[in-house]
Short mmCIF file of C-alpha atoms and ligand atoms in Angstrom, two decimals:
data_model
loop_
_atom_site.label_atom_id
_atom_site.label_comp_id
_atom_site.label_asym_id
_atom_site.label_seq_id
_atom_site.Cartn_x
_atom_site.Cartn_y
_atom_site.Cartn_z
CA MET A 1 -15.34 2.33 6.25
CA PHE A 2 -11.78 3.49 6.83
CA GLU A 3 -9.78 4.52 3.77
CA HIS A 4 -6.26 5.92 3.62
CA LEU A 5 -6.99 8.10 0.58
CA PRO A 6 -9.36 11.09 0.90
CA VAL A 7 -11.68 9.49 -1.67
CA PRO A 8 -13.40 6.09 -1.79
CA TYR A 9 -13.28 3.23 -4.34
CA GLY A 10 -9.61 2.21 -4.37
CA LEU A 11 -8.94 -0.01 -7.37
CA ALA A 12 -12.25 0.86 -9.06
CA ARG A 13 -11.17 4.51 -9.19
CA TYR A 14 -7.40 4.15 -9.55
CA GLY A 15 -6.84 0.70 -11.08
CA VAL A 16 -9.47 0.29 -13.78
CA ALA A 17 -8.45 1.51 -17.23
CA PRO A 18 -10.09 4.87 -18.12
CA ASP A 19 -11.56 3.38 -21.30
CA HIS A 20 -13.51 0.85 -19.21
CA PRO A 21 -16.02 3.22 -17.56
CA GLU A 22 -18.65 0.46 -17.40
CA VAL A 23 -16.40 -1.50 -14.99
CA LYS A 24 -16.22 1.53 -12.70
CA ARG A 25 -20.01 1.43 -12.30
CA CYS A 26 -19.47 -1.10 -9.49
CA THR A 27 -19.20 2.03 -7.34
CA ASP A 28 -23.00 2.41 -7.66
CA THR A 29 -23.42 -0.36 -5.09
CA LEU A 30 -21.65 1.62 -2.38
CA GLU A 31 -23.32 4.86 -3.42
CA ASN A 32 -26.74 3.24 -3.08
CA LEU A 33 -25.81 1.78 0.28
CA ALA A 34 -24.59 5.15 1.57
CA ARG A 35 -27.83 6.78 0.39
CA GLU A 36 -30.06 4.18 1.99
CA SER A 37 -28.10 3.64 5.21
CA SER A 38 -29.92 6.36 7.18
CA GLY A 39 -26.80 7.36 9.03
CA ASN A 40 -25.54 3.88 9.83
CA PHE A 41 -22.76 4.03 7.27
CA HIS A 42 -19.73 6.26 7.85
CA PHE A 43 -16.95 6.85 5.40
CA VAL A 44 -13.69 7.94 7.01
CA GLY A 45 -11.38 8.98 4.19
CA ASN A 46 -7.83 10.26 4.47
CA CYS A 47 -7.36 8.06 7.51
CA PRO A 48 -4.33 5.79 7.17
CA ILE A 49 -4.21 2.82 9.52
CA GLY A 50 -0.93 2.48 11.40
CA ASP A 51 1.19 3.39 14.36
CA GLY A 52 2.77 6.56 12.97
CA PRO A 53 1.84 10.20 13.45
CA GLU A 54 -1.51 11.10 11.83
CA GLU A 55 -2.36 7.42 11.55
CA LEU A 56 -5.10 5.49 13.30
CA PRO A 57 -4.01 2.33 15.15
CA LEU A 58 -6.13 -0.78 14.64
CA THR A 59 -6.61 -0.98 18.40
CA ALA A 60 -8.52 2.32 18.24
CA ILE A 61 -11.03 0.56 15.97
CA THR A 62 -11.22 -2.79 17.73
CA SER A 63 -11.92 -1.07 21.06
CA GLN A 64 -14.98 0.68 19.63
CA PHE A 65 -16.54 -1.87 17.26
CA ASP A 66 -17.81 -5.45 17.49
CA GLY A 67 -16.24 -6.69 14.29
CA LEU A 68 -13.65 -5.72 11.73
CA LEU A 69 -13.52 -6.66 8.05
CA PHE A 70 -10.27 -6.29 6.12
CA ALA A 71 -10.81 -5.46 2.45
CA TYR A 72 -7.74 -3.38 1.67
CA GLY A 73 -6.64 -5.32 -1.39
CA ALA A 74 -3.11 -5.51 -2.72
CA SER A 75 -1.17 -2.29 -2.40
CA LYS A 76 2.18 -3.41 -3.81
CA ASP A 77 3.28 -4.92 -7.09
CA LYS A 78 5.36 -8.08 -7.29
CA ARG A 79 8.96 -7.68 -8.25
CA LEU A 80 10.97 -9.97 -10.51
CA HIS A 81 14.12 -9.95 -8.36
CA ILE A 82 16.40 -9.90 -11.38
CA PRO A 83 19.37 -7.58 -12.03
CA GLY A 84 18.61 -4.08 -13.30
CA GLU A 85 15.05 -3.90 -12.02
CA ASP A 86 15.57 -0.35 -10.76
CA LEU A 87 17.16 1.01 -13.93
CA ASN A 88 15.80 4.19 -15.43
CA GLY A 89 13.30 2.96 -18.04
CA VAL A 90 11.97 -0.03 -16.05
CA VAL A 91 8.50 0.97 -14.89
CA SER A 92 6.10 -0.79 -12.57
CA ALA A 93 2.79 -1.37 -14.40
CA ARG A 94 0.98 -0.62 -11.14
CA ALA A 95 2.67 2.78 -10.98
CA PHE A 96 1.86 3.46 -14.65
CA VAL A 97 -1.80 2.49 -14.12
CA GLY A 98 -1.91 4.67 -11.00
CA TRP A 99 -0.38 7.57 -12.94
CA TYR A 100 -2.84 7.48 -15.84
CA ASN A 101 -5.71 7.20 -13.35
CA GLY A 102 -4.51 10.20 -11.30
CA LEU A 103 -3.47 8.27 -8.17
CA PRO A 104 -1.73 10.96 -6.04
CA GLU A 105 1.07 8.55 -5.04
CA TYR A 106 2.23 8.47 -8.69
CA ALA A 107 1.45 12.06 -9.68
CA ASP A 108 5.13 12.70 -10.36
CA LEU A 109 5.92 9.42 -12.12
CA ASP A 110 8.57 10.00 -14.72
CA VAL A 111 7.93 7.76 -17.76
CA ASP A 112 9.98 8.64 -20.81
CA LEU A 113 7.86 7.66 -23.82
CA THR A 114 10.22 9.40 -26.22
CA ALA A 115 13.37 7.32 -25.75
CA GLY A 116 12.60 4.68 -28.39
CA ASP A 117 9.95 3.09 -30.58
CA THR A 118 9.65 -0.28 -28.81
CA ALA A 119 8.24 -0.94 -25.36
CA VAL A 120 8.33 -4.30 -23.61
CA VAL A 121 5.70 -5.45 -21.11
CA ILE A 122 6.64 -8.40 -18.93
CA GLY A 123 3.65 -10.51 -17.92
CA GLN A 124 0.48 -11.25 -19.89
CA GLY A 125 -2.33 -10.53 -17.43
CA ASN A 126 -5.06 -7.98 -17.99
CA VAL A 127 -2.95 -5.26 -16.38
CA ALA A 128 -0.31 -5.89 -19.07
CA LEU A 129 -3.03 -5.54 -21.73
CA ASP A 130 -4.39 -2.35 -20.10
CA VAL A 131 -0.90 -0.83 -20.27
CA THR A 132 -0.46 -1.95 -23.89
CA ARG A 133 -3.82 -0.52 -24.93
CA THR A 134 -3.08 2.80 -23.25
CA LEU A 135 0.29 3.04 -25.02
CA LEU A 136 -1.23 2.32 -28.43
CA ALA A 137 -4.80 3.66 -28.34
CA PRO A 138 -5.69 6.68 -30.51
CA LEU A 139 -5.33 9.83 -28.41
CA GLU A 140 -8.73 11.15 -29.47
CA GLU A 141 -10.29 8.05 -27.88
CA LEU A 142 -8.32 8.43 -24.64
CA ARG A 143 -9.24 12.11 -24.46
CA LYS A 144 -12.91 11.12 -24.20
CA THR A 145 -12.16 9.28 -20.96
CA ASP A 146 -11.26 10.61 -17.51
CA ILE A 147 -7.56 9.75 -18.03
CA ASN A 148 -5.02 11.97 -16.27
CA GLU A 149 -4.21 14.98 -18.46
CA GLU A 150 -0.44 14.73 -17.89
CA THR A 151 -0.57 11.20 -19.27
CA VAL A 152 -2.36 12.36 -22.41
CA GLU A 153 0.24 15.09 -22.76
CA ALA A 154 3.06 12.52 -22.42
CA LEU A 155 1.31 10.14 -24.84
CA SER A 156 0.98 12.90 -27.42
CA ARG A 157 4.79 13.04 -27.51
CA SER A 158 5.22 9.27 -27.37
CA GLN A 159 7.54 7.60 -29.87
CA VAL A 160 6.35 4.11 -28.95
CA ARG A 161 5.16 2.34 -32.10
CA GLU A 162 5.45 -1.29 -31.02
CA VAL A 163 4.69 -3.06 -27.75
CA LYS A 164 5.94 -6.58 -27.09
CA VAL A 165 4.04 -8.36 -24.33
CA ILE A 166 6.14 -11.21 -23.05
CA GLY A 167 5.05 -14.32 -21.11
CA ARG A 168 7.14 -17.07 -19.60
CA ARG A 169 4.58 -19.71 -20.65
CA GLY A 170 2.52 -20.27 -23.80
CA PRO A 171 -0.63 -18.80 -25.42
CA LEU A 172 -2.98 -21.23 -23.62
CA GLN A 173 -1.55 -20.27 -20.23
CA GLY A 174 -1.77 -16.48 -20.56
CA PRO A 175 -4.05 -15.03 -17.83
CA TYR A 176 -5.50 -12.42 -20.26
CA THR A 177 -9.24 -12.63 -20.86
CA ILE A 178 -10.99 -12.81 -24.22
CA LYS A 179 -12.64 -9.39 -23.88
CA GLU A 180 -9.32 -7.63 -23.30
CA LEU A 181 -7.57 -9.51 -26.14
CA ARG A 182 -10.40 -8.67 -28.50
CA GLU A 183 -10.22 -4.98 -27.59
CA LEU A 184 -6.57 -4.84 -28.59
CA MET A 185 -7.29 -6.71 -31.81
CA HIS A 186 -9.87 -4.02 -32.66
CA LEU A 187 -7.78 -0.92 -31.88
CA PRO A 188 -7.86 1.37 -34.93
CA ASN A 189 -4.56 1.47 -36.86
CA VAL A 190 -2.91 -1.08 -34.58
CA GLY A 191 -1.72 -4.35 -36.11
CA PHE A 192 -0.92 -7.62 -34.37
CA ALA A 193 2.39 -9.35 -35.11
CA SER A 194 2.28 -13.14 -34.78
CA PRO A 195 5.01 -14.70 -32.69
CA PRO A 196 8.06 -15.91 -34.67
CA GLU A 197 7.61 -19.58 -33.66
CA GLY A 198 4.23 -19.85 -35.40
CA TRP A 199 0.98 -20.90 -33.75
CA GLU A 200 1.26 -24.65 -34.44
CA ASP A 201 4.40 -25.05 -32.33
CA LEU A 202 3.10 -22.81 -29.58
CA LEU A 203 -0.42 -24.20 -29.28
CA GLN A 204 0.55 -27.86 -29.88
CA VAL A 205 -3.02 -29.10 -29.32
CA PRO A 206 -5.35 -29.62 -32.34
CA ARG A 207 -7.99 -26.87 -32.09
CA LYS A 208 -10.91 -29.28 -31.95
CA LYS A 209 -9.44 -30.92 -28.85
CA LEU A 210 -9.20 -27.64 -26.97
CA PRO A 211 -11.78 -26.82 -24.26
CA ARG A 212 -14.20 -24.17 -25.57
CA GLN A 213 -12.68 -21.21 -23.70
CA LEU A 214 -9.16 -21.97 -24.92
CA LYS A 215 -10.37 -22.68 -28.43
CA ARG A 216 -11.83 -19.16 -28.57
CA ILE A 217 -8.53 -17.70 -27.37
CA ALA A 218 -6.58 -19.71 -29.95
CA GLU A 219 -8.93 -18.62 -32.75
CA LEU A 220 -8.75 -15.00 -31.67
CA LEU A 221 -4.95 -15.01 -31.62
CA GLU A 222 -4.63 -16.82 -34.95
CA LYS A 223 -7.09 -14.44 -36.60
CA GLY A 224 -5.10 -11.42 -35.38
CA SER A 225 -6.10 -7.77 -35.59
CA THR A 226 -8.72 -6.11 -37.76
CA THR A 227 -6.01 -3.75 -39.05
CA PRO A 228 -3.52 -5.70 -41.20
CA LEU A 229 0.00 -5.41 -39.82
CA GLU A 230 1.36 -4.10 -43.14
CA SER A 231 -0.95 -1.08 -43.16
CA SER A 232 -0.89 -0.33 -39.43
CA GLU A 233 0.72 2.71 -37.84
CA LYS A 234 1.47 0.88 -34.61
CA ALA A 235 1.68 -2.77 -33.61
CA TRP A 236 1.71 -5.13 -30.69
CA GLN A 237 2.96 -8.66 -30.28
CA LEU A 238 2.59 -11.42 -27.74
CA GLY A 239 5.89 -13.19 -27.11
CA PHE A 240 5.74 -16.61 -25.45
CA LEU A 241 8.04 -19.04 -23.64
CA ARG A 242 10.48 -16.34 -22.55
CA SER A 243 11.44 -15.81 -18.95
CA PRO A 244 13.10 -12.47 -18.06
CA THR A 245 16.61 -12.79 -16.63
CA ALA A 246 17.94 -9.20 -16.49
CA PHE A 247 17.38 -5.59 -17.44
CA LEU A 248 20.53 -4.42 -19.17
CA SER A 249 22.12 -1.02 -19.58
CA GLU A 250 25.29 0.63 -20.79
CA GLY A 251 26.91 2.41 -17.90
CA GLY A 252 24.37 1.19 -15.35
CA GLU A 253 21.76 3.93 -15.63
CA LYS A 254 19.38 3.74 -18.56
CA LEU A 255 17.68 0.59 -19.79
CA LYS A 256 19.00 -0.64 -23.14
CA ALA A 257 17.63 -4.19 -23.39
CA VAL A 258 15.75 -6.94 -21.60
CA GLY A 259 17.50 -10.31 -21.34
CA PHE A 260 15.42 -13.51 -21.54
CA GLU A 261 15.90 -17.23 -21.27
CA LYS A 262 13.82 -19.33 -23.61
CA THR A 263 11.57 -21.88 -21.93
CA GLU A 264 9.78 -24.99 -23.20
CA TYR A 265 6.79 -26.99 -21.95
CA ALA A 266 7.86 -29.45 -19.26
CA ARG A 267 5.55 -32.03 -20.91
CA PRO A 268 4.00 -31.99 -24.38
CA LEU A 269 0.61 -30.28 -23.98
CA THR A 270 -1.19 -33.16 -25.72
CA ASP A 271 -0.03 -35.48 -22.86
CA LEU A 272 -2.13 -33.43 -20.45
CA LEU A 273 -5.42 -34.10 -22.22
CA THR A 274 -7.99 -36.55 -20.85
CA GLY A 275 -10.95 -35.58 -23.06
CA GLU A 276 -12.87 -34.16 -20.10
CA PRO A 277 -13.24 -30.38 -20.84
CA GLN A 278 -12.90 -29.01 -17.29
CA SER A 279 -9.94 -31.21 -16.43
CA ASP A 280 -8.29 -30.34 -19.79
CA LEU A 281 -8.89 -26.64 -19.17
CA ASN A 282 -7.30 -26.83 -15.73
CA ALA A 283 -4.36 -28.93 -16.92
CA LEU A 284 -3.61 -26.76 -19.96
CA ARG A 285 -3.92 -23.54 -17.94
CA ALA A 286 -1.54 -24.90 -15.30
CA ALA A 287 1.01 -26.35 -17.78
CA LYS A 288 4.55 -25.88 -16.49
CA VAL A 289 7.60 -24.75 -18.40
CA GLN A 290 11.33 -25.29 -17.92
CA SER A 291 14.37 -23.37 -19.08
CA THR A 292 16.13 -24.39 -22.29
CA GLY A 293 19.26 -22.44 -21.32
CA GLN A 294 18.98 -20.56 -24.62
CA LYS A 295 19.34 -16.79 -24.16
CA GLY A 296 17.81 -13.86 -26.04
CA LEU A 297 17.61 -10.05 -25.96
CA ILE A 298 15.02 -7.46 -26.83
CA HIS A 299 16.45 -4.00 -27.34
CA THR A 300 14.29 -1.37 -25.71
CA ASN A 301 14.50 1.75 -23.55
CA LEU A 302 11.16 1.17 -21.86
CA ALA A 303 9.99 -1.96 -20.05
CA PHE A 304 6.96 -2.44 -17.84
CA ARG A 305 6.98 -5.00 -15.06
CA SER A 306 3.43 -6.40 -14.93
CA VAL A 307 3.73 -9.65 -13.00
CA GLY A 308 0.91 -9.24 -10.50
CA TYR A 309 0.06 -7.46 -7.29
CA GLN A 310 0.79 -8.28 -3.68
CA SER A 311 -0.99 -7.66 -0.37
CA GLU A 312 0.89 -6.64 2.72
CA PRO A 313 0.04 -6.87 6.42
CA LEU A 314 -1.20 -3.71 8.10
CA ALA A 315 0.79 -2.28 11.00
CA GLY A 316 -0.60 -3.55 14.32
CA MET A 317 -2.40 -6.63 12.95
CA GLN A 318 -0.44 -9.00 15.10
CA GLU A 319 -1.34 -6.97 18.16
CA ILE A 320 -5.05 -7.55 17.55
CA GLY A 321 -4.57 -11.27 16.83
CA VAL A 322 -4.87 -11.16 13.04
CA PRO A 323 -2.22 -13.27 11.31
CA PHE A 324 -0.79 -12.65 7.83
CA ASP A 325 0.55 -15.34 5.49
CA VAL A 326 3.54 -13.60 3.91
CA ALA A 327 4.22 -16.45 1.44
CA LYS A 328 0.68 -16.39 0.04
CA GLY A 329 0.20 -12.67 0.60
CA ILE A 330 -3.20 -13.12 2.25
CA ILE A 331 -4.86 -13.04 5.64
CA PRO A 332 -5.41 -16.75 6.48
CA ASN A 333 -9.13 -17.45 6.27
CA ASP A 334 -11.64 -20.26 5.96
CA ARG A 335 -12.63 -19.35 2.35
CA TRP A 336 -15.88 -17.86 3.68
CA GLY A 337 -14.06 -14.80 4.95
CA ARG A 338 -13.57 -15.62 8.62
CA VAL A 339 -10.00 -14.90 9.70
CA LEU A 340 -8.21 -18.03 10.89
CA SER A 341 -5.41 -18.21 13.36
CA PRO A 342 -3.22 -21.28 12.80
CA SER A 343 -2.54 -21.36 16.54
CA LEU A 344 -6.26 -21.81 17.24
CA GLY A 345 -6.76 -24.86 15.00
CA VAL A 346 -8.38 -25.26 11.62
CA GLY A 347 -11.63 -23.65 10.41
CA GLY A 348 -14.75 -25.36 9.09
CA SER A 349 -17.63 -24.87 6.64
CA ALA A 350 -19.88 -21.90 5.75
CA SER A 351 -22.23 -22.45 8.64
CA GLU A 352 -19.75 -23.79 11.13
CA LEU A 353 -17.44 -21.79 13.35
CA THR A 354 -14.45 -23.58 14.82
CA ALA A 355 -11.71 -22.86 17.33
CA GLY A 356 -9.52 -21.59 14.47
CA HIS A 357 -11.60 -18.48 13.86
CA VAL A 358 -10.43 -15.20 15.32
CA PRO A 359 -13.64 -13.78 16.82
CA GLY A 360 -15.02 -10.74 15.05
CA MET A 361 -12.36 -10.67 12.32
CA TYR A 362 -13.25 -11.08 8.63
CA CYS A 363 -11.65 -10.45 5.27
CA ALA A 364 -12.76 -10.10 1.66
CA GLY A 365 -11.33 -9.48 -1.81
CA TRP A 366 -7.67 -9.69 -2.82
CA VAL A 367 -6.37 -9.70 0.74
CA LYS A 368 -8.52 -12.80 1.29
CA ARG A 369 -8.03 -14.71 -1.97
CA GLY A 370 -4.91 -13.23 -3.53
CA PRO A 371 -4.72 -10.69 -6.36
CA THR A 372 -6.71 -12.51 -9.04
CA GLY A 373 -10.11 -12.13 -10.60
CA VAL A 374 -12.01 -9.33 -12.27
CA ILE A 375 -14.03 -6.80 -10.24
CA ALA A 376 -17.26 -8.81 -10.62
CA SER A 377 -15.69 -11.87 -8.95
CA THR A 378 -14.23 -9.68 -6.19
CA MET A 379 -17.70 -8.26 -5.57
CA ASP A 380 -19.20 -11.77 -5.37
CA ASP A 381 -16.53 -12.64 -2.86
CA ALA A 382 -17.33 -9.55 -0.79
CA PHE A 383 -21.05 -10.40 -0.77
CA LEU A 384 -20.21 -13.93 0.40
CA THR A 385 -18.09 -12.69 3.30
CA ALA A 386 -20.77 -10.15 4.25
CA ASP A 387 -23.45 -12.89 4.28
CA VAL A 388 -21.27 -15.10 6.47
CA LEU A 389 -20.53 -12.21 8.86
CA ALA A 390 -24.23 -11.36 9.15
CA GLY A 391 -25.07 -15.05 9.66
CA ASP A 392 -22.50 -15.34 12.46
CA TRP A 393 -23.94 -12.24 14.08
CA GLU A 394 -27.49 -13.59 13.95
CA GLN A 395 -26.32 -16.88 15.42
CA HIS A 396 -24.65 -15.11 18.37
CA ALA A 397 -21.15 -16.20 17.42
CA LEU A 398 -18.33 -14.62 19.36
CA PHE A 399 -17.28 -11.18 18.22
CA LEU A 400 -14.57 -8.81 19.48
CA ASP A 401 -13.77 -8.89 23.18
CA GLY A 402 -16.21 -11.73 23.73
CA GLY A 403 -19.19 -9.76 22.40
CA GLY A 404 -21.81 -12.28 21.28
CA GLY A 405 -23.59 -10.93 18.20
CA GLU A 406 -27.11 -9.59 17.86
CA ASN A 407 -28.92 -8.51 21.04
CA GLU A 408 -25.98 -9.30 23.30
CA SER A 409 -25.20 -6.77 25.98
CA THR A 410 -21.42 -7.20 25.85
CA SER A 411 -21.05 -4.55 23.18
CA VAL A 412 -22.33 -1.87 25.54
CA GLY A 413 -19.63 0.75 25.98
CA ARG A 414 -18.45 0.43 22.42
CA ALA A 415 -19.24 3.73 20.84
CA GLY A 416 -18.60 2.64 17.24
CA TYR A 417 -17.99 5.51 14.85
CA GLU A 418 -18.53 8.22 17.48
CA GLY A 419 -15.81 6.67 19.64
CA VAL A 420 -13.32 6.48 16.82
CA VAL A 421 -13.97 9.94 15.45
CA GLN A 422 -12.78 11.46 18.71
CA GLU A 423 -9.56 9.47 18.49
CA ILE A 424 -9.12 10.56 14.87
CA ARG A 425 -9.38 14.21 15.90
CA ARG A 426 -7.05 13.71 18.83
CA ARG A 427 -4.45 12.37 16.44
CA GLY A 428 -4.75 15.37 14.12
CA ILE A 429 -6.03 13.32 11.20
CA ARG A 430 -8.10 15.46 8.82
CA SER A 431 -10.62 12.81 7.80
CA VAL A 432 -13.05 13.17 4.91
CA SER A 433 -16.69 12.26 5.44
CA TRP A 434 -19.11 10.79 2.89
CA LYS A 435 -20.92 14.14 2.66
CA GLU A 436 -17.65 15.85 1.79
CA TRP A 437 -16.87 13.18 -0.76
CA GLU A 438 -20.30 13.71 -2.33
CA LYS A 439 -19.50 17.38 -2.82
CA VAL A 440 -16.19 16.55 -4.40
CA ASP A 441 -17.88 13.92 -6.57
CA ALA A 442 -20.42 16.47 -7.80
CA GLU A 443 -17.61 18.88 -8.71
CA GLU A 444 -15.75 16.11 -10.51
CA LYS A 445 -18.85 15.32 -12.51
CA ASN A 446 -18.76 18.99 -13.57
CA GLY A 447 -15.28 18.45 -14.90
CA ARG A 448 -13.18 19.72 -11.98
CA ARG A 449 -9.72 18.27 -11.53
CA PHE A 450 -9.80 16.56 -8.18
CA ASP A 451 -6.28 15.17 -8.42
CA GLU A 452 -4.89 18.69 -8.16
CA TYR A 453 -6.92 19.24 -5.05
CA LEU A 454 -5.70 15.93 -3.71
CA ARG A 455 -2.09 16.95 -4.06
CA CYS A 456 -2.73 20.11 -2.09
CA PHE A 457 -4.81 18.16 0.38
CA ASP A 458 -1.92 15.81 0.91
CA SER A 459 0.43 18.68 1.56
CA TRP A 460 -2.10 20.41 3.76
CA THR A 461 -2.36 17.45 6.04
CA HIS A 462 1.36 16.88 6.23
CA GLU A 463 3.73 19.73 5.63
CA GLY A 464 1.80 22.72 4.35
CA CYS A 465 1.36 23.23 0.62
CA ARG A 466 4.34 22.42 -1.53
CA TYR A 467 2.93 24.26 -4.54
CA CYS A 468 2.75 27.65 -2.93
CA SER A 469 4.78 28.90 -0.02
CA THR A 470 2.01 28.59 2.57
CA ALA A 471 3.31 26.61 5.49
CA GLY A 472 1.55 24.74 8.28
CA THR A 473 -2.22 24.53 8.38
CA VAL A 474 -3.64 26.04 5.22
CA ASP A 475 -7.13 25.97 3.84
CA LEU A 476 -7.85 23.38 1.22
CA HIS A 477 -7.21 24.93 -2.14
CA THR A 478 -6.51 23.87 -5.67
CA HIS A 479 -3.23 24.03 -7.46
CA ASP A 480 -4.61 26.94 -9.50
CA ASP A 481 -5.32 28.89 -6.35
CA CYS A 482 -1.70 28.67 -5.29
CA SER A 483 -0.72 31.48 -7.65
CA GLU A 484 -3.14 33.83 -5.91
CA ALA A 485 -2.86 33.10 -2.25
CA SER A 486 -5.20 35.92 -1.32
CA LYS A 487 -8.07 34.45 -3.37
CA PRO A 488 -10.55 32.61 -1.14
CA ALA A 489 -9.50 28.99 -1.22
CA PHE A 490 -11.53 27.25 -3.86
CA TRP A 491 -12.38 24.06 -2.06
CA GLN A 492 -12.93 25.82 1.22
CA GLN A 493 -15.35 28.17 -0.48
CA HIS A 494 -17.20 25.51 -2.43
CA PHE A 495 -17.24 22.61 -0.05
CA HIS A 496 -16.83 24.18 3.38
CA LEU A 497 -14.32 21.53 4.28
CA ASP A 498 -13.42 22.94 7.64
CA CYS A 499 -10.72 21.93 10.03
CA PRO A 500 -11.68 19.05 12.31
P1 NAP B 1 -2.03 -11.74 -13.39
O1 NAP B 1 -3.29 -11.90 -14.13
O2 NAP B 1 -1.77 -12.61 -12.23
O3 NAP B 1 -0.83 -11.91 -14.44
C1 NAP B 1 0.51 -11.91 -14.03
C2 NAP B 1 1.41 -12.24 -15.20
O4 NAP B 1 2.75 -12.12 -14.76
C3 NAP B 1 1.27 -13.67 -15.72
O5 NAP B 1 1.48 -13.68 -17.11
C4 NAP B 1 2.40 -14.41 -14.99
O6 NAP B 1 2.86 -15.56 -15.65
C5 NAP B 1 3.46 -13.34 -15.04
N1 NAP B 1 4.50 -13.54 -14.03
C6 NAP B 1 4.36 -13.66 -12.68
N2 NAP B 1 5.56 -13.82 -12.09
C7 NAP B 1 6.48 -13.81 -13.09
C8 NAP B 1 7.89 -13.96 -13.14
N3 NAP B 1 8.61 -14.12 -12.02
N4 NAP B 1 8.50 -13.92 -14.34
C9 NAP B 1 7.78 -13.74 -15.48
N5 NAP B 1 6.45 -13.61 -15.52
C10 NAP B 1 5.81 -13.65 -14.33
O7 NAP B 1 -1.86 -10.26 -12.81
P2 NAP B 1 -2.36 -8.84 -13.31
O8 NAP B 1 -2.27 -8.66 -14.77
O9 NAP B 1 -1.63 -7.90 -12.42
O10 NAP B 1 -3.91 -8.82 -12.92
C11 NAP B 1 -4.36 -9.01 -11.58
C12 NAP B 1 -5.84 -9.36 -11.60
O11 NAP B 1 -6.60 -8.19 -11.96
C13 NAP B 1 -6.18 -10.42 -12.62
O12 NAP B 1 -7.13 -11.29 -12.09
C14 NAP B 1 -6.78 -9.63 -13.76
O13 NAP B 1 -7.70 -10.36 -14.56
C15 NAP B 1 -7.47 -8.51 -13.02
N6 NAP B 1 -7.61 -7.35 -13.92
C16 NAP B 1 -8.71 -7.32 -14.70
C17 NAP B 1 -8.86 -6.31 -15.61
C18 NAP B 1 -10.06 -6.28 -16.50
O14 NAP B 1 -11.03 -6.96 -16.22
N7 NAP B 1 -10.02 -5.52 -17.57
C19 NAP B 1 -7.90 -5.31 -15.74
C20 NAP B 1 -6.79 -5.37 -14.91
C21 NAP B 1 -6.65 -6.42 -14.01
P3 NAP B 1 2.43 -17.02 -15.13
O15 NAP B 1 1.01 -17.20 -15.57
O16 NAP B 1 3.39 -17.93 -15.80
O17 NAP B 1 2.57 -17.00 -13.62
#
């Protein structure tokens, strides 16, 4: 398992809200596997894939293994491509989530929570609700979680009292899930402001005609929060049928307002109903909107862009015959996880391999299906791909370089992990093994701040430590150690993380 960060778990560690620790338990599956693998599982952390210095090219992997599975998710957030998107005060929700989860990439994110009392979140998915909850949740609750301490510090100074979560479609089309809506409705001292249009105009469909799932959402929204708005300290609101057109400023630097265009349903929602629950659910969820030409403004100094994530191709994919569909943001596949090359023809069913499959190449998760679905559905998808891969192997399907699955002799000469580890060393990559991660994990469970170590680790591997003056190759040490350079480096001492 190759991972560009020094630690495993990607989105589970850095994308799940800190107040959802139960969701993070999905990591148990990998932990159990590592424990039971009797040496057949290798974690190679801090090993970016690419063509640059201190990166591992994909060809170094394909020359040593029989198969390759891409499960690297969606590393970018979608942009709106409207004027003012880079103004000071417009924040990517992905960056904000990364920051409060201690993702090193966003350690220095500058979010000014003191500039005004209203924040706007654009998009109504679960990420938008995670951001809203974090902005409004009582600090004493957040402090009980493993949230980044700098974020708690910034939140303690926050002036934000109201969060408006804006969607371009209506309440029945919002991608939020019931659990996340309910959580916000139950936040202590946080009220819910109904949208100005009123629920009848927005929902359009008589409640008893709604499919069960949408009926529950409608009831939840109409009922509102457990704290009455009048007596609440803070509030949130869902705004519907508003499509963002621009982020506005005075003087071109700081955000002052978000401009919207009002939208309306392209067809009355009642026209979409057939009486068959599943078809009604699909039709109502997919209902389209069109612009009314009517413009509006929300004054704010802080806006979050939360309109979904996006996968990107890895450097060198083309070279190893793996295509990437830029428009869909996925690796083309046959739904079962086998990578498909359009030039080789079309793929087939779960048990059938066709000329379209790129031998030995598989994908799972968001890079296979697009960035939708909760972690449980992504896990199901990963299990499916793994079953299909194992099935292909047992049936002697073609793998990399013509290798033919189980018991075939063509994979002789492929050294697997041992072959790659030499290349990793040759390239000066300081990789992190599972054993090392376990030590770090144990320290974290004792309350150590691993993100500080990560920052130093990052500088150690690249340009020396930027927190103290030590240049070049320095021992791994924590931020705290920087002030006393002569002190034995903390991580070196505790974890014996030696040079490769
Ligand atoms: P998402 O669920 O796809 O929501 C994206 C939102 O952005 C939608 O409201 C969408 O509106 C809107 N949007 C997209 N393009 C837009 C544009 N150009 N202008 C205005 N609005 C636009 O994405 P997400 O919130 O990033 O979540 C990603 C996945 O992770 C989801 O499956 C989510 O459930 C999951 N997740 C789960 C949890 C959890 O279980 N607690 C937490 C976080 C994330 P339209 O619907 O009109 O396109």
